[in-house]
Amino acid sequence: MPNSTDKYQLYRSYCLKASRDITKKYSTSFYSATNLFPSHIRQAIHSVYGFVRIADEIVDSFHRYDQEKLLNVFVQDYYAAYESGISINPIIHSFLLTVKQYAIPDEYISWIFSFQITDRFFELPL
């Protein structure tokens, strides 16, 4: 029977795969281009892409739902995960692993969220 460390590694692996799958499904050309990078950097790219993609989907695609509330929950979930070191949301957890590994400053994360909020409430006419 696997111990708790093995189970955490299984969860971690699943989270990283989920980010990779989002990258592959949403942007096949970008996904292909990530293959030019070493695997450890490629995984970080997938984690960042998956996180930003989900935030962007909340703003751009979930029109039948309360987008503001969903985005607020996503932001709150990220910061709660940052404080605790784990998220039950696989995409947030994958991103959190990258944030911690590469010491990504919070100002960059805040910029991502502020851009999503701006995108949501100040759509530019085409």
Coordinates of N, CA and C in Angstrom, one line a residue:
M1 N 0.8 -1.2 0.0 CA 0.0 0.0 0.0 C 0.9 1.2 0.0
P2 N 0.6 2.2 -0.9 CA 1.4 3.4 -0.9 C 1.3 4.3 0.3
N3 N 2.4 4.9 0.7 CA 2.4 5.8 1.9 C 1.9 7.2 1.5
S4 N 1.8 8.0 2.4 CA 1.2 9.4 2.1 C 2.2 10.2 1.2
T5 N 3.5 10.0 1.3 CA 4.4 10.6 0.4 C 4.2 10.2 -1.0
D6 N 4.0 8.9 -1.2 CA 3.7 8.3 -2.5 C 2.4 8.9 -3.1
K7 N 1.4 9.0 -2.2 CA 0.1 9.5 -2.7 C 0.2 11.0 -3.0
Y8 N 1.0 11.7 -2.3 CA 1.2 13.1 -2.6 C 1.9 13.2 -4.0
Q9 N 2.9 12.4 -4.2 CA 3.6 12.5 -5.5 C 2.7 12.1 -6.6
L10 N 1.8 11.2 -6.4 CA 0.8 10.8 -7.4 C -0.1 12.0 -7.7
Y11 N -0.6 12.7 -6.7 CA -1.4 13.9 -6.8 C -0.6 15.0 -7.6
R12 N 0.6 15.2 -7.2 CA 1.5 16.2 -7.8 C 1.6 15.9 -9.3
S13 N 1.9 14.7 -9.6 CA 2.1 14.3 -11.0 C 0.8 14.5 -11.8
Y14 N -0.4 14.2 -11.2 CA -1.7 14.4 -11.8 C -1.9 15.9 -12.1
C15 N -1.5 16.8 -11.1 CA -1.7 18.2 -11.3 C -0.8 18.7 -12.5
L16 N 0.4 18.3 -12.5 CA 1.3 18.7 -13.6 C 0.8 18.2 -14.9
K17 N 0.3 17.0 -15.0 CA -0.3 16.5 -16.2 C -1.5 17.3 -16.6
A18 N -2.3 17.7 -15.7 CA -3.5 18.5 -16.0 C -3.1 19.8 -16.7
S19 N -2.1 20.4 -16.2 CA -1.6 21.7 -16.8 C -1.1 21.4 -18.2
R20 N -0.4 20.3 -18.4 CA 0.2 20.0 -19.7 C -1.0 19.7 -20.7
D21 N -2.0 19.0 -20.2 CA -3.2 18.7 -21.0 C -3.9 19.9 -21.5
I22 N -4.1 20.9 -20.6 CA -4.7 22.2 -20.9 C -3.9 22.9 -22.0
T23 N -2.6 22.9 -21.8 CA -1.8 23.6 -22.8 C -2.0 22.9 -24.2
K24 N -1.9 21.6 -24.2 CA -2.0 20.8 -25.4 C -3.4 21.0 -26.1
K25 N -4.5 21.0 -25.3 CA -5.8 21.1 -25.9 C -6.2 22.5 -26.3
Y26 N -5.7 23.5 -25.6 CA -6.1 24.9 -26.0 C -5.2 25.5 -27.0
S27 N -3.9 25.1 -27.1 CA -3.0 25.7 -28.1 C -2.0 24.7 -28.5
T28 N -2.3 23.9 -29.6 CA -1.5 22.9 -30.1 C -0.1 23.4 -30.6
S29 N -0.2 24.6 -31.2 CA 1.1 25.1 -31.7 C 2.0 25.6 -30.6
F30 N 1.4 26.2 -29.6 CA 2.2 26.7 -28.4 C 2.7 25.4 -27.7
Y31 N 1.9 24.4 -27.5 CA 2.3 23.2 -26.9 C 3.5 22.6 -27.6
S32 N 3.4 22.5 -28.9 CA 4.5 22.0 -29.7 C 5.8 22.8 -29.5
A33 N 5.7 24.1 -29.5 CA 6.8 25.0 -29.3 C 7.5 24.7 -27.9
T34 N 6.7 24.3 -26.9 CA 7.3 24.1 -25.6 C 8.3 22.9 -25.6
N35 N 8.1 22.1 -26.6 CA 9.0 20.9 -26.7 C 10.5 21.3 -27.0
L36 N 10.7 22.6 -27.4 CA 12.0 23.1 -27.6 C 12.8 23.3 -26.3
F37 N 12.1 23.3 -25.2 CA 12.7 23.6 -23.9 C 13.0 22.3 -23.1
P38 N 13.9 22.3 -22.2 CA 14.1 21.1 -21.4 C 12.9 20.8 -20.6
S39 N 12.7 19.5 -20.2 CA 11.5 19.1 -19.6 C 11.1 19.8 -18.3
H40 N 12.1 20.2 -17.5 CA 11.7 20.9 -16.2 C 11.2 22.3 -16.5
I41 N 11.7 22.9 -17.5 CA 11.2 24.3 -17.9 C 9.9 24.1 -18.6
R42 N 9.8 23.1 -19.4 CA 8.5 22.9 -20.2 C 7.4 22.7 -19.2
Q43 N 7.6 22.0 -18.1 CA 6.5 21.8 -17.1 C 6.1 23.1 -16.5
A44 N 7.1 23.9 -16.2 CA 6.8 25.2 -15.6 C 6.0 26.1 -16.6
I45 N 6.3 26.0 -17.8 CA 5.6 26.7 -18.9 C 4.1 26.2 -18.9
H46 N 3.9 24.9 -18.9 CA 2.6 24.4 -18.9 C 1.8 24.8 -17.6
S47 N 2.5 24.8 -16.5 CA 1.8 25.2 -15.3 C 1.3 26.7 -15.3
V48 N 2.2 27.5 -15.8 CA 1.8 29.0 -16.0 C 0.7 29.1 -17.0
Y49 N 0.8 28.5 -18.1 CA -0.2 28.5 -19.2 C -1.5 28.0 -18.7
G50 N -1.5 26.9 -18.0 CA -2.8 26.3 -17.5 C -3.5 27.3 -16.6
F51 N -2.7 27.9 -15.7 CA -3.3 28.8 -14.7 C -3.9 30.0 -15.4
V52 N -3.2 30.6 -16.3 CA -3.6 31.8 -16.9 C -4.8 31.5 -17.9
R53 N -4.7 30.3 -18.5 CA -5.8 29.9 -19.4 C -7.1 29.7 -18.6
I54 N -7.1 29.1 -17.4 CA -8.3 29.0 -16.7 C -8.9 30.3 -16.2
A55 N -8.0 31.2 -15.8 CA -8.4 32.6 -15.4 C -9.0 33.3 -16.6
D56 N -8.4 33.1 -17.8 CA -8.9 33.7 -19.0 C -10.3 33.1 -19.4
E57 N -10.4 31.8 -19.2 CA -11.7 31.1 -19.6 C -12.8 31.7 -18.7
I58 N -12.5 31.9 -17.4 CA -13.6 32.5 -16.5 C -14.1 33.8 -17.1
V59 N -13.2 34.6 -17.6 CA -13.5 35.9 -18.1 C -14.1 35.8 -19.5
D60 N -13.6 35.0 -20.4 CA -14.0 35.0 -21.8 C -15.1 34.0 -22.1
S61 N -15.3 33.0 -21.4 CA -16.2 31.9 -21.8 C -17.3 31.6 -20.9
F62 N -17.2 31.9 -19.6 CA -18.3 31.5 -18.7 C -19.4 32.5 -18.5
H63 N -19.9 33.0 -19.7 CA -20.9 34.1 -19.7 C -22.2 33.7 -19.0
R64 N -22.6 32.4 -18.9 CA -23.8 32.0 -18.3 C -23.7 31.9 -16.8
Y65 N -22.5 32.2 -16.3 CA -22.3 32.1 -14.8 C -21.8 33.5 -14.3
D66 N -21.8 33.6 -13.0 CA -21.4 34.8 -12.3 C -19.9 34.9 -12.4
Q67 N -19.4 35.5 -13.5 CA -17.9 35.5 -13.7 C -17.1 36.2 -12.7
E68 N -17.7 37.3 -12.1 CA -17.0 38.0 -11.1 C -16.8 37.1 -9.9
K69 N -17.8 36.4 -9.5 CA -17.7 35.6 -8.3 C -16.7 34.4 -8.6
L70 N -16.8 33.8 -9.8 CA -15.9 32.7 -10.2 C -14.4 33.2 -10.1
L71 N -14.2 34.4 -10.7 CA -12.8 34.9 -10.7 C -12.3 35.2 -9.2
N72 N -13.2 35.8 -8.4 CA -12.9 36.0 -7.0 C -12.6 34.7 -6.3
V73 N -13.3 33.7 -6.5 CA -13.1 32.4 -5.9 C -11.7 31.8 -6.4
F74 N -11.4 32.0 -7.7 CA -10.1 31.5 -8.2 C -9.0 32.2 -7.5
V75 N -9.1 33.6 -7.4 CA -8.1 34.4 -6.8 C -7.9 34.0 -5.3
Q76 N -9.0 33.9 -4.6 CA -9.0 33.5 -3.2 C -8.4 32.1 -3.0
D77 N -8.7 31.1 -3.9 CA -8.2 29.8 -3.8 C -6.7 29.8 -4.0
Y78 N -6.2 30.6 -5.0 CA -4.8 30.7 -5.2 C -4.1 31.2 -3.9
Y79 N -4.5 32.3 -3.4 CA -3.9 32.8 -2.2 C -4.0 31.9 -1.0
A80 N -5.1 31.2 -0.8 CA -5.2 30.2 0.3 C -4.2 29.1 0.1
A81 N -4.1 28.7 -1.2 CA -3.1 27.6 -1.5 C -1.7 28.1 -1.3
Y82 N -1.4 29.3 -1.6 CA -0.1 29.8 -1.4 C 0.3 29.8 0.1
E83 N -0.7 30.2 0.9 CA -0.4 30.2 2.4 C -0.3 28.8 2.9
S84 N -1.1 27.8 2.5 CA -1.1 26.5 3.0 C -0.1 25.6 2.3
G85 N 0.3 25.9 1.1 CA 1.2 25.1 0.4 C 0.6 24.0 -0.5
I86 N -0.7 24.0 -0.5 CA -1.4 22.9 -1.3 C -2.8 23.5 -1.8
S87 N -3.2 23.0 -2.9 CA -4.6 23.3 -3.4 C -5.2 22.0 -3.9
I88 N -6.5 21.9 -3.6 CA -7.3 20.8 -4.1 C -7.7 21.0 -5.6
N89 N -7.4 22.2 -6.1 CA -7.6 22.5 -7.5 C -6.3 22.1 -8.2
P90 N -6.3 21.1 -9.1 CA -5.1 20.7 -9.7 C -4.3 21.7 -10.5
I91 N -5.0 22.6 -11.2 CA -4.4 23.7 -11.9 C -3.7 24.7 -11.0
I92 N -4.4 25.1 -10.0 CA -3.8 26.0 -9.0 C -2.6 25.3 -8.3
H93 N -2.7 24.1 -8.0 CA -1.6 23.4 -7.3 C -0.4 23.3 -8.2
S94 N -0.6 23.0 -9.5 CA 0.5 22.9 -10.5 C 1.2 24.3 -10.6
F95 N 0.4 25.3 -10.7 CA 1.0 26.7 -10.7 C 1.7 27.0 -9.5
L96 N 1.1 26.6 -8.3 CA 1.8 26.9 -7.0 C 3.2 26.3 -7.0
L97 N 3.3 25.0 -7.5 CA 4.6 24.4 -7.5 C 5.6 25.2 -8.3
T98 N 5.2 25.7 -9.4 CA 6.1 26.5 -10.2 C 6.4 27.8 -9.5
V99 N 5.4 28.5 -8.9 CA 5.6 29.7 -8.2 C 6.7 29.5 -7.1
K100 N 6.5 28.5 -6.4 CA 7.5 28.2 -5.3 C 8.9 27.8 -5.8
Q101 N 8.9 26.9 -6.9 CA 10.2 26.5 -7.4 C 11.0 27.6 -8.0
Y102 N 10.3 28.5 -8.7 CA 11.0 29.6 -9.4 C 10.9 31.0 -8.6
A103 N 10.4 30.9 -7.4 CA 10.3 32.1 -6.6 C 9.7 33.3 -7.4
I104 N 8.5 33.0 -8.0 CA 7.9 34.1 -8.8 C 7.2 35.1 -7.8
P105 N 7.6 36.3 -8.0 CA 7.1 37.4 -7.0 C 5.6 37.5 -7.1
D106 N 5.0 37.9 -6.0 CA 3.5 38.0 -6.0 C 3.1 39.2 -6.9
E107 N 3.9 40.2 -7.1 CA 3.5 41.3 -8.0 C 3.2 40.7 -9.4
Y108 N 3.9 39.7 -9.8 CA 3.5 39.1 -11.1 C 2.2 38.4 -11.1
I109 N 1.9 37.7 -10.0 CA 0.6 37.0 -9.9 C -0.5 38.1 -9.8
S110 N -0.3 39.1 -9.1 CA -1.3 40.2 -9.0 C -1.5 40.8 -10.3
W111 N -0.5 40.9 -11.1 CA -0.6 41.5 -12.5 C -1.6 40.6 -13.3
I112 N -1.4 39.3 -13.2 CA -2.2 38.3 -13.9 C -3.7 38.6 -13.5
F113 N -3.9 38.6 -12.2 CA -5.3 38.8 -11.8 C -5.9 40.1 -12.2
S114 N -5.1 41.2 -12.1 CA -5.6 42.5 -12.4 C -5.9 42.6 -13.9
F115 N -5.1 41.9 -14.7 CA -5.3 41.9 -16.1 C -6.7 41.2 -16.4
Q116 N -6.9 40.1 -15.8 CA -8.2 39.4 -16.0 C -9.4 40.2 -15.5
I117 N -9.2 40.9 -14.4 CA -10.3 41.8 -14.0 C -10.6 42.9 -15.0
T118 N -9.5 43.5 -15.5 CA -9.6 44.6 -16.5 C -10.3 44.0 -17.7
D119 N -9.8 42.8 -18.2 CA -10.4 42.2 -19.4 C -11.9 41.9 -19.2
R120 N -12.3 41.6 -18.0 CA -13.7 41.2 -17.7 C -14.6 42.5 -17.8
F121 N -14.1 43.6 -17.2 CA -15.0 44.7 -17.0 C -14.8 45.8 -18.0
F122 N -13.7 45.8 -18.8 CA -13.4 46.8 -19.7 C -13.1 46.2 -21.1
E123 N -14.1 45.5 -21.6 CA -13.9 44.9 -22.9 C -13.8 46.0 -24.0
L124 N -12.8 45.8 -24.9 CA -12.7 46.8 -25.9 C -13.5 46.4 -27.1
P125 N -14.2 47.4 -27.8 CA -15.0 47.1 -28.9 C -14.1 46.8 -30.1
L126 N -14.5 45.9 -30.9 CA -13.7 45.5 -32.1 C -13.9 46.4 -33.3

